[in-house]
Amino acid sequence: MRQTITSLTLIFLISLWTVSPLSGAHPRNAKTVDTARQAAADGMQSTQPADKGWPRGYSLPSEAQAVIYQPQVASWENQKHLVALSAVSYLPKDAQKPELGTVKIEADTDVSVGQRLVKFSTLKLTEAHFEKLSKEQTQEVVSEIEKNIPDEDRFIALDRVLSYINKSDIIPKNVTTLKSDPPLIFLSKTPAILVSMDGDPIWSPIKDNDLKFAVNTNWDLFQYEPTKTYYLRNDTTWLKTSDLKGRWSPAGTLPASFAKLPDDDNWKEVKQNLPGKTVTHEPKVYYTTQPTELILIDGAPKFVPVPGTHLLWVSNTESDLFATGHDGPLYFLVAGRWFRAPNFNGNWAFATPTLPEDFKKISPEHPRSRVLASVPGTQQAAEAVLLAQVPQTARINKRELKAPDVVFQGDPQFQIIEGTNLQRAVNTDKEVIKAGAQYYLCYQGVWFVSTSPNGPWEVATSVPKEIYNIPASSPVHDVTYVTIQPDEDSNDDWVTYATVAGYTGLMIGWGCAVWGSGWYYPPYYWYGGYYPIYYPYWRTYGYGAWYNPYTGVYGTAGRIYGPYGGAGFGARYNPSTGTYARGAFAYGPYGARGAAQAYNPRTGTYAATRQGSGVYGSWGSTSVQRGDDWANTKRFTNRQTGNTTRVTQGDQGGMISRRGGGESGFVGQRGDNVYAGKDGNVYRRDQNGNWNKWENGGWNSVQKPSNSELRDSFLNDNAKQRERQDRASGDRSGDRGGDRSGDRVSGDRVSGSNRPSSSNRMDPSTYRNLEGDRAARTQGSQRARDSGTYNRSSGGNVGGYRGGGGGGFRGGGGFRGGGRR
């Protein structure tokens, strides 16, 4: 019987120590493993939070044993509250057979997108059903489990949860002021590079040298003043020209001034490549001072049919390039936006809202299926939107956290922010906004406030609502993604902040997660001293941004866009020291292994979106308590029992075995194949696709619904009424027109004496739910494994949702798509 259990704060069944990723066994003759190896005299242990696989089994102090099967997620409201079902097996001490039941769990959640983990904090068992246990016995089982699950094991892989989510429930919060105008797009079928400048060149002198270098590009671009010749480093070789927009040729012997560059980190890579190797394949150099992208094809385009569609994929390019037939238009995806051209000669136009339906039919198995995240209406696009809307949080000590120095070049200068009554500072590398008589500084996900643009600054507990009306056309639009959360205790010294992906460049537009606002923000620069002052802003184009399904952020093609990450600019002036740091920062979607690290061009700092960093990790202070600190390596102890939790590690046999052995006592002998039905029963699926139900202490076969029953279960009440009327009409017609003797079968419908008994037939809705949960569990498990493999590998230019790493004409790649895609 079903019992509703209230006031049970459960340290979730999900959180159990894994027995084995495949077995999760109960066998009494299995080896017992001490999972809490004492790391120090205080009894604490070091552990890395992780999803350890399913099912999970453990031993309790009462010598009872339990196995928890993978939760089946029913809903995940705002990515903060999760409802799930789970099958549970409980084997009391001295019992010969386990008791199987189902539980419904409601849990508050925290998410670490970087670590791909979901943590359960406040949890309650709102329903529990064990066939042969009384209410009191059921509560005892729950209570015993509650007391003996370690805090550090309350995790489940984000990819498992995502595989269950109904993507149709995800509503994109589109930013209506994003820009969709195409950048300048070059296309080359021979080796080429793109030298992108942030506006006209800004040249800086080099002390005691007659070379100057370009500040506002991430290339090593020099001007040799005696001859007015320009030199460009392309990896290990050098090119030169007398006209930046003209033809470049091998540099030959470099001027002696290159050998006189200062011996510091600014010029380390340059000096390592002097005098340079011989140029064997001279690339074409595209020079530009406006937002530009480069499509580089390795020779003549190789068109490969996309199975199940009329699309052709250009396979010998790292760009995402498709065509609708050999003579049809081209479609190019960059920064999450699709552009269309009639042919390879150009004339590109924005195309995301008018994509052919065939793009939705691209299989996740395709080596470039990562584009599905940018096709409106696909499951992959909805999931990318969901991840972009997951907040990062931190508790900020408003008395201890110190604001950064705000340095203006001369007197503070402010400009009106279009469409608002606000003003923004322009001659500083910090984001300072003037609202009335107050000044607000947003820095690394935290707001500060002052009555003067020069400070002193205090942590803000509120900001004007008008700040969140700043349009995407403004270079400070990113601050609209930093919010102050309601405070339950306004009298303490802490305030909670939250940021979403828009703060680091990933925004929502046209139903997809896109990179950048699409607007070009001219930099601030000033020649007021020996060195020029240069403050750049975010850029959308210029480095081939592509969505990385493993991380939920953007990566870059990189190698054709410059030596310093292919993602930004290689020099930043430090007003406090009066010198430049070259190669010290870049901004945009670039980072190790093709995953994004969102660099802030105004500060020279970055918010890594993976590897446990995040926006608030940049502070590195005890004054900032990150909301996802739980996803970092920590030291734990089991404070509830004071004892080490001992976990039963099973062999590859059954999930549960009764004492003394015997096959009849085994449950779930082949992997995590036991499920909680929404009807409160426990089900198991065998390798042949047949379902069994646990009842009367054993497994009994149940027959799946007929095809007609399944079809009928999808009909609404009106449709069912029409169906009944049509059947009645058909039967009357049969009476008039033919012999109805004996039994008759029509398709899947069975009438007369051959109709099977419905006593062992599964309800159609239960069957549909179980099959859906099975598919989600299988695919979620594969995604979790693939994500782990990616994190342990070198990563790279991920091409798709399934397969290995790599991308472009160098290989396919990506992870397997989640369930219910």
PDB file of N, CA and C in Angstrom, residues 613-671:
ATOM      1  N   SER A 613      36.037  26.521 -11.893  1.00  0.00           N
ATOM      2  CA  SER A 613      36.344  27.934 -11.673  1.00  0.00           C
ATOM      3  C   SER A 613      35.056  28.727 -11.632  1.00  0.00           C
ATOM      4  N   GLY A 614      34.568  29.185 -12.782  1.00  0.00           N
ATOM      5  CA  GLY A 614      33.328  29.948 -12.800  1.00  0.00           C
ATOM      6  C   GLY A 614      33.567  31.412 -12.502  1.00  0.00           C
ATOM      7  N   VAL A 615      32.528  32.198 -12.655  1.00  0.00           N
ATOM      8  CA  VAL A 615      32.629  33.639 -12.485  1.00  0.00           C
ATOM      9  C   VAL A 615      33.208  33.997 -11.126  1.00  0.00           C
ATOM     10  N   TYR A 616      32.651  33.399 -10.067  1.00  0.00           N
ATOM     11  CA  TYR A 616      33.036  33.808  -8.728  1.00  0.00           C
ATOM     12  C   TYR A 616      34.332  33.170  -8.257  1.00  0.00           C
ATOM     13  N   GLY A 617      34.834  32.203  -9.028  1.00  0.00           N
ATOM     14  CA  GLY A 617      36.132  31.635  -8.687  1.00  0.00           C
ATOM     15  C   GLY A 617      37.265  32.620  -8.888  1.00  0.00           C
ATOM     16  N   SER A 618      37.025  33.671  -9.678  1.00  0.00           N
ATOM     17  CA  SER A 618      38.066  34.653  -9.940  1.00  0.00           C
ATOM     18  C   SER A 618      38.444  35.441  -8.690  1.00  0.00           C
ATOM     19  N   TRP A 619      37.524  35.506  -7.722  1.00  0.00           N
ATOM     20  CA  TRP A 619      37.814  36.286  -6.522  1.00  0.00           C
ATOM     21  C   TRP A 619      38.863  35.614  -5.648  1.00  0.00           C
ATOM     22  N   GLY A 620      38.773  34.309  -5.531  1.00  0.00           N
ATOM     23  CA  GLY A 620      39.766  33.602  -4.735  1.00  0.00           C
ATOM     24  C   GLY A 620      39.857  34.097  -3.310  1.00  0.00           C
ATOM     25  N   SER A 621      38.717  34.334  -2.679  1.00  0.00           N
ATOM     26  CA  SER A 621      38.725  34.951  -1.359  1.00  0.00           C
ATOM     27  C   SER A 621      37.711  34.274  -0.469  1.00  0.00           C
ATOM     28  N   THR A 622      38.018  34.255   0.826  1.00  0.00           N
ATOM     29  CA  THR A 622      37.046  33.722   1.777  1.00  0.00           C
ATOM     30  C   THR A 622      35.856  34.646   1.927  1.00  0.00           C
ATOM     31  N   SER A 623      35.950  35.847   1.355  1.00  0.00           N
ATOM     32  CA  SER A 623      34.828  36.782   1.398  1.00  0.00           C
ATOM     33  C   SER A 623      33.756  36.417   0.377  1.00  0.00           C
ATOM     34  N   VAL A 624      34.066  35.464  -0.487  1.00  0.00           N
ATOM     35  CA  VAL A 624      33.121  35.015  -1.510  1.00  0.00           C
ATOM     36  C   VAL A 624      32.947  33.509  -1.378  1.00  0.00           C
ATOM     37  N   GLN A 625      31.738  33.097  -1.022  1.00  0.00           N
ATOM     38  CA  GLN A 625      31.423  31.682  -0.911  1.00  0.00           C
ATOM     39  C   GLN A 625      30.632  31.268  -2.139  1.00  0.00           C
ATOM     40  N   ARG A 626      31.274  30.584  -3.055  1.00  0.00           N
ATOM     41  CA  ARG A 626      30.637  30.204  -4.311  1.00  0.00           C
ATOM     42  C   ARG A 626      29.551  29.179  -4.092  1.00  0.00           C
ATOM     43  N   GLY A 627      28.481  29.340  -4.871  1.00  0.00           N
ATOM     44  CA  GLY A 627      27.369  28.411  -4.755  1.00  0.00           C
ATOM     45  C   GLY A 627      27.695  27.005  -5.200  1.00  0.00           C
ATOM     46  N   ASP A 628      28.727  26.848  -6.048  1.00  0.00           N
ATOM     47  CA  ASP A 628      29.087  25.506  -6.500  1.00  0.00           C
ATOM     48  C   ASP A 628      30.402  25.039  -5.892  1.00  0.00           C
ATOM     49  N   ASP A 629      30.754  25.579  -4.703  1.00  0.00           N
ATOM     50  CA  ASP A 629      31.955  25.107  -4.024  1.00  0.00           C
ATOM     51  C   ASP A 629      31.895  23.610  -3.756  1.00  0.00           C
ATOM     52  N   TRP A 630      30.684  23.095  -3.597  1.00  0.00           N
ATOM     53  CA  TRP A 630      30.534  21.668  -3.348  1.00  0.00           C
ATOM     54  C   TRP A 630      31.076  20.823  -4.485  1.00  0.00           C
ATOM     55  N   ALA A 631      31.245  21.418  -5.680  1.00  0.00           N
ATOM     56  CA  ALA A 631      31.721  20.659  -6.835  1.00  0.00           C
ATOM     57  C   ALA A 631      33.242  20.597  -6.895  1.00  0.00           C
ATOM     58  N   ASN A 632      33.915  21.215  -5.937  1.00  0.00           N
ATOM     59  CA  ASN A 632      35.376  21.158  -5.879  1.00  0.00           C
ATOM     60  C   ASN A 632      35.807  20.046  -4.933  1.00  0.00           C
ATOM     61  N   THR A 633      37.074  19.700  -5.002  1.00  0.00           N
ATOM     62  CA  THR A 633      37.604  18.693  -4.096  1.00  0.00           C
ATOM     63  C   THR A 633      37.527  19.216  -2.671  1.00  0.00           C
ATOM     64  N   LYS A 634      36.928  18.438  -1.780  1.00  0.00           N
ATOM     65  CA  LYS A 634      36.783  18.852  -0.386  1.00  0.00           C
ATOM     66  C   LYS A 634      37.123  17.689   0.539  1.00  0.00           C
ATOM     67  N   ARG A 635      37.057  18.005   1.812  1.00  0.00           N
ATOM     68  CA  ARG A 635      37.268  16.984   2.828  1.00  0.00           C
ATOM     69  C   ARG A 635      35.968  16.831   3.600  1.00  0.00           C
ATOM     70  N   PHE A 636      35.568  15.606   3.796  1.00  0.00           N
ATOM     71  CA  PHE A 636      34.277  15.342   4.410  1.00  0.00           C
ATOM     72  C   PHE A 636      34.417  14.363   5.575  1.00  0.00           C
ATOM     73  N   THR A 637      33.436  14.389   6.440  1.00  0.00           N
ATOM     74  CA  THR A 637      33.289  13.346   7.441  1.00  0.00           C
ATOM     75  C   THR A 637      31.813  13.050   7.590  1.00  0.00           C
ATOM     76  N   ASN A 638      31.489  11.865   7.985  1.00  0.00           N
ATOM     77  CA  ASN A 638      30.094  11.508   8.210  1.00  0.00           C
ATOM     78  C   ASN A 638      29.715  11.964   9.613  1.00  0.00           C
ATOM     79  N   ARG A 639      29.163  13.167   9.713  1.00  0.00           N
ATOM     80  CA  ARG A 639      28.894  13.763  11.009  1.00  0.00           C
ATOM     81  C   ARG A 639      27.641  13.175  11.663  1.00  0.00           C
ATOM     82  N   GLN A 640      26.834  12.496  10.885  1.00  0.00           N
ATOM     83  CA  GLN A 640      25.588  11.983  11.455  1.00  0.00           C
ATOM     84  C   GLN A 640      25.830  10.755  12.329  1.00  0.00           C
ATOM     85  N   THR A 641      26.654   9.873  11.863  1.00  0.00           N
ATOM     86  CA  THR A 641      26.866   8.650  12.611  1.00  0.00           C
ATOM     87  C   THR A 641      28.188   8.658  13.356  1.00  0.00           C
ATOM     88  N   GLY A 642      29.118   9.500  12.896  1.00  0.00           N
ATOM     89  CA  GLY A 642      30.435   9.491  13.497  1.00  0.00           C
ATOM     90  C   GLY A 642      31.249   8.308  13.045  1.00  0.00           C
ATOM     91  N   ASN A 643      30.691   7.491  12.180  1.00  0.00           N
ATOM     92  CA  ASN A 643      31.373   6.293  11.727  1.00  0.00           C
ATOM     93  C   ASN A 643      31.616   6.349  10.231  1.00  0.00           C
ATOM     94  N   THR A 644      32.599   5.593   9.802  1.00  0.00           N
ATOM     95  CA  THR A 644      32.837   5.453   8.379  1.00  0.00           C
ATOM     96  C   THR A 644      31.730   4.621   7.756  1.00  0.00           C
ATOM     97  N   THR A 645      31.186   5.114   6.650  1.00  0.00           N
ATOM     98  CA  THR A 645      30.184   4.333   5.933  1.00  0.00           C
ATOM     99  C   THR A 645      30.876   3.187   5.218  1.00  0.00           C
ATOM    100  N   ARG A 646      30.393   2.007   5.420  1.00  0.00           N
ATOM    101  CA  ARG A 646      30.985   0.838   4.787  1.00  0.00           C
ATOM    102  C   ARG A 646      30.065   0.370   3.682  1.00  0.00           C
ATOM    103  N   VAL A 647      30.650   0.206   2.521  1.00  0.00           N
ATOM    104  CA  VAL A 647      29.844  -0.082   1.339  1.00  0.00           C
ATOM    105  C   VAL A 647      30.107  -1.492   0.857  1.00  0.00           C
ATOM    106  N   THR A 648      29.060  -2.177   0.553  1.00  0.00           N
ATOM    107  CA  THR A 648      29.205  -3.523   0.013  1.00  0.00           C
ATOM    108  C   THR A 648      29.524  -3.450  -1.467  1.00  0.00           C
ATOM    109  N   GLN A 649      30.661  -3.986  -1.829  1.00  0.00           N
ATOM    110  CA  GLN A 649      31.034  -4.013  -3.250  1.00  0.00           C
ATOM    111  C   GLN A 649      30.737  -5.391  -3.795  1.00  0.00           C
ATOM    112  N   GLY A 650      29.838  -5.446  -4.746  1.00  0.00           N
ATOM    113  CA  GLY A 650      29.406  -6.739  -5.251  1.00  0.00           C
ATOM    114  C   GLY A 650      30.237  -7.224  -6.418  1.00  0.00           C
ATOM    115  N   ASP A 651      30.015  -8.456  -6.781  1.00  0.00           N
ATOM    116  CA  ASP A 651      30.614  -8.984  -7.992  1.00  0.00           C
ATOM    117  C   ASP A 651      29.732  -8.592  -9.172  1.00  0.00           C
ATOM    118  N   GLN A 652      29.888  -9.225 -10.289  1.00  0.00           N
ATOM    119  CA  GLN A 652      29.094  -8.880 -11.466  1.00  0.00           C
ATOM    120  C   GLN A 652      27.795  -9.671 -11.529  1.00  0.00           C
ATOM    121  N   GLY A 653      27.371 -10.178 -10.397  1.00  0.00           N
ATOM    122  CA  GLY A 653      26.151 -10.963 -10.371  1.00  0.00           C
ATOM    123  C   GLY A 653      24.936 -10.108 -10.124  1.00  0.00           C
ATOM    124  N   GLY A 654      24.051 -10.556  -9.235  1.00  0.00           N
ATOM    125  CA  GLY A 654      22.777  -9.886  -9.041  1.00  0.00           C
ATOM    126  C   GLY A 654      22.908  -8.615  -8.248  1.00  0.00           C
ATOM    127  N   MET A 655      21.890  -7.763  -8.389  1.00  0.00           N
ATOM    128  CA  MET A 655      21.824  -6.560  -7.597  1.00  0.00           C
ATOM    129  C   MET A 655      21.595  -6.899  -6.137  1.00  0.00           C
ATOM    130  N   ILE A 656      20.810  -7.917  -5.919  1.00  0.00           N
ATOM    131  CA  ILE A 656      20.465  -8.316  -4.568  1.00  0.00           C
ATOM    132  C   ILE A 656      20.496  -9.836  -4.523  1.00  0.00           C
ATOM    133  N   SER A 657      21.075 -10.379  -3.495  1.00  0.00           N
ATOM    134  CA  SER A 657      20.990 -11.834  -3.344  1.00  0.00           C
ATOM    135  C   SER A 657      20.526 -12.144  -1.938  1.00  0.00           C
ATOM    136  N   ARG A 658      19.694 -13.142  -1.817  1.00  0.00           N
ATOM    137  CA  ARG A 658      19.253 -13.514  -0.478  1.00  0.00           C
ATOM    138  C   ARG A 658      20.360 -14.319   0.191  1.00  0.00           C
ATOM    139  N   ARG A 659      20.297 -14.389   1.513  1.00  0.00           N
ATOM    140  CA  ARG A 659      21.301 -15.165   2.235  1.00  0.00           C
ATOM    141  C   ARG A 659      21.223 -16.630   1.804  1.00  0.00           C
ATOM    142  N   GLY A 660      22.393 -17.199   1.634  1.00  0.00           N
ATOM    143  CA  GLY A 660      22.429 -18.603   1.254  1.00  0.00           C
ATOM    144  C   GLY A 660      22.403 -18.810  -0.243  1.00  0.00           C
ATOM    145  N   GLY A 661      22.299 -17.715  -1.021  1.00  0.00           N
ATOM    146  CA  GLY A 661      22.320 -17.843  -2.465  1.00  0.00           C
ATOM    147  C   GLY A 661      20.995 -18.312  -3.005  1.00  0.00           C
ATOM    148  N   GLY A 662      21.044 -18.775  -4.234  1.00  0.00           N
ATOM    149  CA  GLY A 662      19.788 -19.183  -4.877  1.00  0.00           C
ATOM    150  C   GLY A 662      19.300 -18.108  -5.804  1.00  0.00           C
ATOM    151  N   GLU A 663      19.026 -18.469  -7.060  1.00  0.00           N
ATOM    152  CA  GLU A 663      18.718 -17.467  -8.069  1.00  0.00           C
ATOM    153  C   GLU A 663      17.428 -16.731  -7.803  1.00  0.00           C
ATOM    154  N   SER A 664      16.502 -17.348  -7.096  1.00  0.00           N
ATOM    155  CA  SER A 664      15.209 -16.708  -6.897  1.00  0.00           C
ATOM    156  C   SER A 664      15.323 -15.428  -6.092  1.00  0.00           C
ATOM    157  N   GLY A 665      16.428 -15.276  -5.378  1.00  0.00           N
ATOM    158  CA  GLY A 665      16.577 -14.078  -4.569  1.00  0.00           C
ATOM    159  C   GLY A 665      17.238 -12.928  -5.281  1.00  0.00           C
ATOM    160  N   PHE A 666      17.650 -13.096  -6.518  1.00  0.00           N
ATOM    161  CA  PHE A 666      18.359 -12.043  -7.227  1.00  0.00           C
ATOM    162  C   PHE A 666      17.394 -11.049  -7.863  1.00  0.00           C
ATOM    163  N   VAL A 667      17.783  -9.813  -7.862  1.00  0.00           N
ATOM    164  CA  VAL A 667      16.986  -8.763  -8.488  1.00  0.00           C
ATOM    165  C   VAL A 667      17.887  -7.990  -9.440  1.00  0.00           C
ATOM    166  N   GLY A 668      17.390  -7.714 -10.631  1.00  0.00           N
ATOM    167  CA  GLY A 668      18.143  -6.876 -11.561  1.00  0.00           C
ATOM    168  C   GLY A 668      19.501  -7.446 -11.890  1.00  0.00           C
ATOM    169  N   GLN A 669      19.540  -8.663 -12.397  1.00  0.00           N
ATOM    170  CA  GLN A 669      20.812  -9.345 -12.566  1.00  0.00           C
ATOM    171  C   GLN A 669      21.695  -8.715 -13.623  1.00  0.00           C
ATOM    172  N   ARG A 670      21.141  -7.929 -14.522  1.00  0.00           N
ATOM    173  CA  ARG A 670      21.952  -7.381 -15.605  1.00  0.00           C
ATOM    174  C   ARG A 670      21.827  -5.865 -15.650  1.00  0.00           C
ATOM    175  N   GLY A 671      22.605  -5.240 -14.789  1.00  0.00           N
ATOM    176  CA  GLY A 671      22.683  -3.790 -14.854  1.00  0.00           C
ATOM    177  C   GLY A 671      21.531  -3.080 -14.178  1.00  0.00           C
TER     178      GLY A 671
END
